[in-house]
Coordinates of C-alpha atoms in Angstrom, one line a residue:
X18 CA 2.2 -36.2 81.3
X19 CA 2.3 -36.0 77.2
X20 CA -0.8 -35.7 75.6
X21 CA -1.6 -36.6 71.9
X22 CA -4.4 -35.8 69.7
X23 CA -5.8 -38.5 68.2
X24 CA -6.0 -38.1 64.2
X25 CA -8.5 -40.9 62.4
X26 CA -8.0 -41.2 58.3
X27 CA -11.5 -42.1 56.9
X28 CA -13.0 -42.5 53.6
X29 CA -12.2 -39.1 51.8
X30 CA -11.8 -37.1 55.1
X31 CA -9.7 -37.1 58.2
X32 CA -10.8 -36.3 61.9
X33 CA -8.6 -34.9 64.2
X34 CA -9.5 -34.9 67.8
X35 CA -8.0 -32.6 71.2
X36 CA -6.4 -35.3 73.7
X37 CA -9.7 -35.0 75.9
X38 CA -11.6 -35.3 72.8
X39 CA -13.8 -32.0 73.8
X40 CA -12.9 -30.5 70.6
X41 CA -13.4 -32.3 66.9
X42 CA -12.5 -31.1 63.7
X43 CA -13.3 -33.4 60.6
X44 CA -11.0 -32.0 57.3
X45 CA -12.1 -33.2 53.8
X46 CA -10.5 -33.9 51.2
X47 CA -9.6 -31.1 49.4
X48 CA -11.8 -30.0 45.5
X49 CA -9.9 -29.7 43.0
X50 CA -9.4 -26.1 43.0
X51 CA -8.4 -26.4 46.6
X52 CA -11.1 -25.6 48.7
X53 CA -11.3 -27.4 52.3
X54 CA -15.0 -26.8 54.1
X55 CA -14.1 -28.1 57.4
X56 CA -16.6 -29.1 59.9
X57 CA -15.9 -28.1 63.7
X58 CA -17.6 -29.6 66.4
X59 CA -17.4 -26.8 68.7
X60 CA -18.2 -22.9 68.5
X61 CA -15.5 -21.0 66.4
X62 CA -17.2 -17.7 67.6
X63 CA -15.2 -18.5 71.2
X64 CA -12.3 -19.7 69.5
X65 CA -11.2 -16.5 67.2
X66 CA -7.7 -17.3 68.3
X67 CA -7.8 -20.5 67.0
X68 CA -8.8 -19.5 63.8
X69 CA -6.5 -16.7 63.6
X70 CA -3.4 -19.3 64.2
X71 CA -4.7 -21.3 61.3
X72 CA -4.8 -18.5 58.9
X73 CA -1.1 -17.8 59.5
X74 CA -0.1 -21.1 58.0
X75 CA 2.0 -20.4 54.8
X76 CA -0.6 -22.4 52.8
X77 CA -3.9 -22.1 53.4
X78 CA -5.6 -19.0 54.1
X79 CA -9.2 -19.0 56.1
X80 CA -12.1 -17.4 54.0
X81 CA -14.7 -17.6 56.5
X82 CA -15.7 -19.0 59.7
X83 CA -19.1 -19.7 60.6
X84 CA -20.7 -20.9 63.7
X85 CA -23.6 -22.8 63.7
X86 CA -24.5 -23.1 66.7
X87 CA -22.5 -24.1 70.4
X88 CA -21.4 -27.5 69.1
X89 CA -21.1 -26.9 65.2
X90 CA -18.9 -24.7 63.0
X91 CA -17.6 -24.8 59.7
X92 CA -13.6 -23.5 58.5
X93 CA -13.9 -22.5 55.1
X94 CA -9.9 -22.6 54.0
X95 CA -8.4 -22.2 50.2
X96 CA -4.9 -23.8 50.0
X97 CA -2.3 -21.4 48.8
X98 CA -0.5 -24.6 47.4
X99 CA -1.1 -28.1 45.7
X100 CA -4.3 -29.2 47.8
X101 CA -3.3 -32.4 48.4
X102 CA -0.2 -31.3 50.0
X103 CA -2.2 -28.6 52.0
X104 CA -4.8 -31.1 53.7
X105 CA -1.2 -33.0 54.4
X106 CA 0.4 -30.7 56.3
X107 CA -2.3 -29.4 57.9
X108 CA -2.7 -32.6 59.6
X109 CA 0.6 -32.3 60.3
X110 CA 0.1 -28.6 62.1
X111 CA -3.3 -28.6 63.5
X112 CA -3.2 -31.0 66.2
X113 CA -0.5 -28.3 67.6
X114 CA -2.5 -25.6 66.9
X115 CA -5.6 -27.1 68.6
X116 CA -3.3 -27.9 71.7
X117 CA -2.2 -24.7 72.4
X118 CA -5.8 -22.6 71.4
X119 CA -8.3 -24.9 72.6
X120 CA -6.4 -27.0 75.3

């Protein structure tokens, strides 16, 4: 059975959901100096793989992750490239990354 993760565009920021929708993660548009503050709706703290995957992408590079509490985290990313491009392809990669560290 093929799974997809569903990816919504929204005014000024995109939301990417797991195929089960268990696991949200809603991706601003990027500042100017190409900073992403991504909002997670799930623990990071349990997920360290997960972030570690995402920092291995060729352009971005993850400055902190913080946990708020069991349902809430933030991704703090800088893009190593034009920030545009960044949030781009990392629509592109992150539904793959979330399927194979959070599925």
């Amino acid at each position: 059975m093929e799974t997809k993760q569903t990816i919504k565009l929204q005014r000024g920021f995109a939301c990417i959901a797991s195929p089960d929708e268990r696991y949200r993660i809603w991706i601003p548009r990027p500042t100017p100096t190409g900073i992403l503050v991504c909002t997670c709706g799930f623990a990071l703290s349990g997920h360290m793989d997960f972030v570690d995957a995402v920092d291995r992408l060729f352009y971005v590079r993850v400055d902190r992750a913080q946990t708020i509490d069991d349902d809430l985290s933030n991704l703090y990313l800088t893009c190593l490239q034009a920030p545009m491009g960044c949030m781009e392809q990392l629509l592109v990669d992150l539904p793959d990354i979330m399927e194979e560290h959070l599925g």
